[in-house]
Amino acid sequence: MYAAPGRGLAAPQVGISERIFVMDATWKDGDPSPMVFINPEIVSVSDELAVNNEGCLSIPDRTSRIARPARVDLRWQDLDGDVQVGSFEGFAAACVQHERDHLDGVLCIDYPEAT
Ligand SMILES: [Zn+2]
């Protein structure tokens, strides 16, 4: 993910059929803080939408302008199998939803371009 360089990577992108993704939404702006999400489930999303330009390591040299919920509450298991919950906003919210989509075979290009 860091070498690509990207902010998230889902297991299916590297040929692994597991419900796992890694993310570090802010490493390009500061110190690395990688997170691992196993069996992530979106618990709730905000009604408010936010538009971001999303790139994808599986679709080089292309970005898509996508409207997604601005905030997402997620539940997942960590590397120890412990259940974690967290809220994500801003670009991290878009990244969580983008990577979570990969686990269901959904790509950012499957969304309509936001205006
Ligand atoms: Zn992607």
Coordinates of N, CA and C and ligand atoms in Angstrom, one line a residue:
M1 N 0.8 -1.2 0.0 CA 0.0 0.0 0.0 C 0.9 1.3 0.0
Y2 N 1.9 1.3 0.9 CA 2.7 2.5 1.0 C 3.6 2.6 -0.3
A3 N 4.0 1.5 -0.9 CA 4.9 1.5 -2.0 C 4.1 2.0 -3.3
A4 N 2.8 1.8 -3.3 CA 2.0 2.0 -4.5 C 2.1 3.5 -5.1
P5 N 1.9 4.6 -4.4 CA 1.6 4.8 -3.0 C 0.1 5.0 -2.8
G6 N -0.5 4.3 -1.9 CA -2.0 4.4 -1.7 C -2.3 4.6 -0.2
R7 N -3.5 4.8 0.1 CA -4.0 5.0 1.5 C -4.8 3.8 2.0
G8 N -5.1 2.9 1.1 CA -5.8 1.7 1.5 C -5.6 0.6 0.5
L9 N -5.8 -0.6 1.0 CA -5.6 -1.8 0.1 C -6.5 -2.9 0.7
A10 N -7.3 -3.5 -0.1 CA -8.1 -4.6 0.3 C -7.6 -6.0 -0.2
A11 N -7.8 -7.0 0.6 CA -7.3 -8.3 0.3 C -7.6 -8.8 -1.1
P12 N -8.8 -8.6 -1.5 CA -9.1 -9.1 -2.9 C -8.3 -8.4 -4.0
Q13 N -7.7 -7.2 -3.7 CA -6.9 -6.5 -4.7 C -5.6 -7.2 -4.9
V14 N -5.2 -8.0 -3.9 CA -3.9 -8.8 -4.0 C -4.2 -10.3 -4.1
G15 N -5.4 -10.6 -4.6 CA -5.7 -12.0 -4.8 C -6.1 -12.9 -3.6
I16 N -6.4 -12.2 -2.5 CA -6.7 -12.9 -1.3 C -8.2 -12.8 -1.0
S17 N -8.9 -13.9 -1.0 CA -10.4 -13.8 -0.8 C -10.7 -13.8 0.7
E18 N -10.4 -12.8 1.3 CA -10.7 -12.6 2.7 C -11.3 -11.2 2.9
R19 N -12.1 -11.1 4.0 CA -12.7 -9.8 4.2 C -11.8 -9.0 5.1
I20 N -10.7 -8.5 4.5 CA -9.7 -7.7 5.3 C -9.3 -6.6 4.4
F21 N -9.1 -5.4 5.0 CA -8.4 -4.3 4.3 C -7.5 -3.6 5.3
V22 N -6.5 -2.9 4.8 CA -5.6 -2.1 5.5 C -5.8 -0.6 5.1
M23 N -5.6 0.3 6.0 CA -5.8 1.7 5.6 C -4.9 2.6 6.5
D24 N -4.4 3.6 5.9 CA -3.7 4.6 6.6 C -4.0 5.9 5.8
A25 N -5.1 6.6 6.2 CA -5.6 7.7 5.5 C -4.8 8.9 5.5
T26 N -3.9 9.0 6.5 CA -3.2 10.3 6.7 C -1.6 10.2 6.6
W27 N -1.1 9.0 6.2 CA 0.3 8.8 6.2 C 1.1 9.8 5.3
K28 N 0.4 10.3 4.2 CA 1.0 11.2 3.3 C 1.2 12.6 3.9
D29 N 0.5 12.8 5.0 CA 0.6 14.1 5.7 C 1.3 14.1 7.0
G30 N 1.7 12.9 7.5 CA 2.3 12.8 8.8 C 2.9 11.4 9.0
D31 N 3.0 11.0 10.2 CA 3.6 9.7 10.5 C 2.7 8.6 10.1
P32 N 3.2 7.5 9.7 CA 2.4 6.3 9.3 C 1.6 5.8 10.6
S33 N 0.3 5.5 10.4 CA -0.5 4.9 11.4 C -1.4 3.9 10.8
P34 N -0.9 2.8 10.3 CA -1.7 1.7 9.6 C -2.7 1.1 10.5
M35 N -3.8 0.8 9.9 CA -4.9 0.1 10.7 C -5.3 -1.1 9.8
V36 N -5.6 -2.2 10.5 CA -6.1 -3.5 9.9 C -7.5 -3.7 10.3
F37 N -8.4 -3.9 9.3 CA -9.8 -4.1 9.5 C -10.2 -5.5 9.0
I38 N -10.6 -6.4 9.9 CA -11.0 -7.7 9.6 C -12.5 -7.9 9.8
N39 N -13.2 -8.4 8.8 CA -14.7 -8.6 8.8 C -15.3 -7.2 9.1
P40 N -15.0 -6.2 8.4 CA -15.6 -4.9 8.7 C -17.0 -4.8 8.3
E41 N -17.8 -4.2 9.2 CA -19.3 -4.0 8.9 C -19.6 -2.5 9.1
I42 N -20.3 -1.9 8.2 CA -20.7 -0.5 8.4 C -22.0 -0.6 9.3
V43 N -21.9 0.1 10.4 CA -23.0 0.1 11.4 C -24.0 1.2 11.1
S44 N -23.5 2.4 10.7 CA -24.4 3.4 10.4 C -23.6 4.5 9.5
V45 N -24.3 5.3 8.8 CA -23.7 6.3 8.0 C -24.6 7.6 8.2
S46 N -23.9 8.7 7.9 CA -24.6 10.0 8.0 C -25.5 10.2 6.8
D47 N -26.5 11.0 7.0 CA -27.3 11.5 5.9 C -26.5 12.5 5.0
E48 N -25.7 13.2 5.7 CA -24.8 14.2 4.9 C -23.9 13.5 4.0
L49 N -23.7 14.0 2.8 CA -22.8 13.4 1.9 C -21.5 14.3 1.7
A50 N -20.4 13.7 1.3 CA -19.2 14.5 1.0 C -18.7 13.9 -0.3
V51 N -18.2 14.8 -1.1 CA -17.6 14.4 -2.4 C -16.1 14.4 -2.3
N52 N -15.5 13.3 -2.8 CA -14.0 13.2 -2.8 C -13.6 12.7 -4.1
N53 N -12.4 13.0 -4.5 CA -11.8 12.4 -5.7 C -11.0 11.2 -5.2
E54 N -11.5 10.0 -5.7 CA -11.0 8.8 -5.2 C -10.1 8.1 -6.3
G55 N -9.0 7.7 -5.9 CA -8.1 6.9 -6.8 C -8.2 5.4 -6.3
C56 N -7.7 4.5 -7.1 CA -7.8 3.1 -6.7 C -6.5 2.4 -7.3
L57 N -5.8 1.7 -6.4 CA -4.6 1.0 -6.8 C -4.9 0.0 -7.9
S58 N -6.2 -0.5 -8.0 CA -6.6 -1.4 -9.0 C -6.9 -0.8 -10.4
I59 N -7.0 0.6 -10.4 CA -7.4 1.3 -11.6 C -6.4 2.5 -11.7
P60 N -5.1 2.2 -12.1 CA -4.1 3.2 -12.2 C -4.5 4.4 -13.0
D61 N -4.0 5.6 -12.6 CA -4.0 6.8 -13.4 C -5.4 7.3 -13.6
R62 N -6.3 7.0 -12.7 CA -7.7 7.5 -12.9 C -8.3 7.8 -11.5
T63 N -9.0 8.9 -11.4 CA -9.7 9.2 -10.2 C -11.2 9.4 -10.6
S64 N -12.0 9.1 -9.6 CA -13.5 9.3 -9.7 C -14.0 10.2 -8.7
R65 N -14.9 11.1 -9.0 CA -15.5 12.0 -8.1 C -16.7 11.4 -7.6
I66 N -16.7 11.0 -6.3 CA -17.8 10.2 -5.7 C -18.4 10.9 -4.5
A67 N -19.7 10.9 -4.4 CA -20.4 11.3 -3.2 C -20.7 10.1 -2.3
R68 N -20.3 10.2 -1.1 CA -20.6 9.1 -0.1 C -21.0 9.8 1.2
P69 N -21.6 9.0 2.1 CA -21.8 9.5 3.4 C -20.6 10.1 4.0
A70 N -20.7 11.3 4.6 CA -19.6 12.1 5.2 C -19.0 11.4 6.4
R71 N -19.8 10.6 7.1 CA -19.4 10.0 8.3 C -19.9 8.5 8.3
V72 N -19.0 7.7 8.8 CA -19.4 6.2 8.8 C -19.0 5.7 10.2
D73 N -19.8 4.9 10.8 CA -19.5 4.1 12.0 C -19.2 2.7 11.5
L74 N -18.1 2.2 12.0 CA -17.7 0.8 11.5 C -17.4 -0.1 12.7
R75 N -17.7 -1.3 12.5 CA -17.3 -2.4 13.5 C -16.4 -3.4 12.8
W76 N -15.3 -3.8 13.4 CA -14.4 -4.7 12.8 C -13.7 -5.5 13.8
Q77 N -12.9 -6.5 13.4 CA -12.0 -7.2 14.3 C -10.6 -6.8 14.0
D78 N -9.8 -6.7 15.1 CA -8.4 -6.4 14.9 C -7.6 -7.7 14.8
L79 N -6.3 -7.5 14.8 CA -5.4 -8.7 14.5 C -5.5 -9.7 15.7
D80 N -6.0 -9.3 16.8 CA -6.1 -10.2 18.0 C -7.5 -10.8 18.0
G81 N -8.4 -10.4 17.0 CA -9.7 -11.0 17.0 C -10.7 -10.2 17.8
D82 N -10.2 -9.1 18.5 CA -11.1 -8.3 19.3 C -11.9 -7.4 18.5
V83 N -13.2 -7.2 18.9 CA -14.1 -6.3 18.1 C -13.8 -4.9 18.5
Q84 N -13.7 -4.1 17.4 CA -13.4 -2.7 17.6 C -14.6 -1.9 16.9
V85 N -14.8 -0.7 17.4 CA -15.8 0.2 16.7 C -15.1 1.5 16.6
G86 N -15.5 2.2 15.5 CA -14.9 3.6 15.3 C -15.7 4.4 14.4
S87 N -15.6 5.7 14.5 CA -16.3 6.6 13.6 C -15.2 7.3 12.7
F88 N -15.6 7.4 11.5 CA -14.6 8.0 10.5 C -15.3 9.1 9.8
E89 N -14.5 10.2 9.6 CA -15.0 11.4 8.9 C -14.0 11.8 7.9
G90 N -14.4 12.8 7.1 CA -13.4 13.3 6.1 C -13.0 12.3 5.1
F91 N -11.7 12.4 4.7 CA -11.2 11.5 3.7 C -11.2 10.0 4.3
A92 N -11.0 9.9 5.6 CA -10.9 8.5 6.2 C -12.3 7.8 6.0
A93 N -13.4 8.6 6.0 CA -14.7 8.0 5.8 C -14.8 7.5 4.4
A94 N -14.4 8.3 3.4 CA -14.4 7.8 2.0 C -13.5 6.6 1.8
C95 N -12.3 6.6 2.5 CA -11.4 5.5 2.3 C -12.0 4.2 2.9
V96 N -12.6 4.3 4.1 CA -13.2 3.1 4.7 C -14.3 2.5 3.8
Q97 N -15.1 3.4 3.2 CA -16.2 2.9 2.4 C -15.6 2.3 1.0
H98 N -14.6 3.0 0.5 CA -14.0 2.5 -0.7 C -13.4 1.1 -0.5
E99 N -12.6 1.0 0.6 CA -12.0 -0.3 0.8 C -13.0 -1.4 1.2
R100 N -14.0 -1.0 1.9 CA -15.1 -1.9 2.3 C -15.8 -2.4 1.0
D101 N -16.0 -1.5 0.1 CA -16.7 -1.9 -1.2 C -15.9 -3.0 -1.9
H102 N -14.5 -2.9 -1.8 CA -13.7 -3.9 -2.5 C -14.0 -5.3 -2.0
L103 N -14.4 -5.5 -0.8 CA -14.7 -6.8 -0.2 C -16.0 -7.4 -0.9
D104 N -16.8 -6.6 -1.5 CA -18.0 -7.0 -2.2 C -17.8 -6.9 -3.7
G105 N -16.6 -6.7 -4.1 CA -16.4 -6.6 -5.6 C -16.8 -5.3 -6.2
V106 N -17.1 -4.3 -5.4 CA -17.6 -3.0 -5.9 C -16.4 -2.0 -6.0
L107 N -16.3 -1.4 -7.2 CA -15.2 -0.4 -7.4 C -15.7 1.0 -7.5
C108 N -14.8 1.9 -7.3 CA -15.3 3.3 -7.3 C -15.9 3.7 -8.7
I109 N -15.4 3.0 -9.7 CA -15.9 3.4 -11.1 C -17.4 2.8 -11.2
D110 N -17.9 2.0 -10.3 CA -19.2 1.6 -10.3 C -20.2 2.6 -9.9
Y111 N -19.7 3.7 -9.3 CA -20.6 4.8 -8.8 C -20.7 5.9 -9.9
P112 N -21.8 6.6 -10.0 CA -21.9 7.7 -10.9 C -21.0 8.8 -10.5
E113 N -20.4 9.5 -11.4 CA -19.6 10.7 -11.1 C -20.4 11.8 -10.5
A114 N -20.0 12.3 -9.3 CA -20.7 13.4 -8.6 C -20.4 14.7 -9.4
T115 N -21.4 15.5 -9.3 CA -21.3 16.8 -10.0 C -20.7 17.9 -9.0
Ligands
ZN1 ZN -9.6 0.7 -4.6

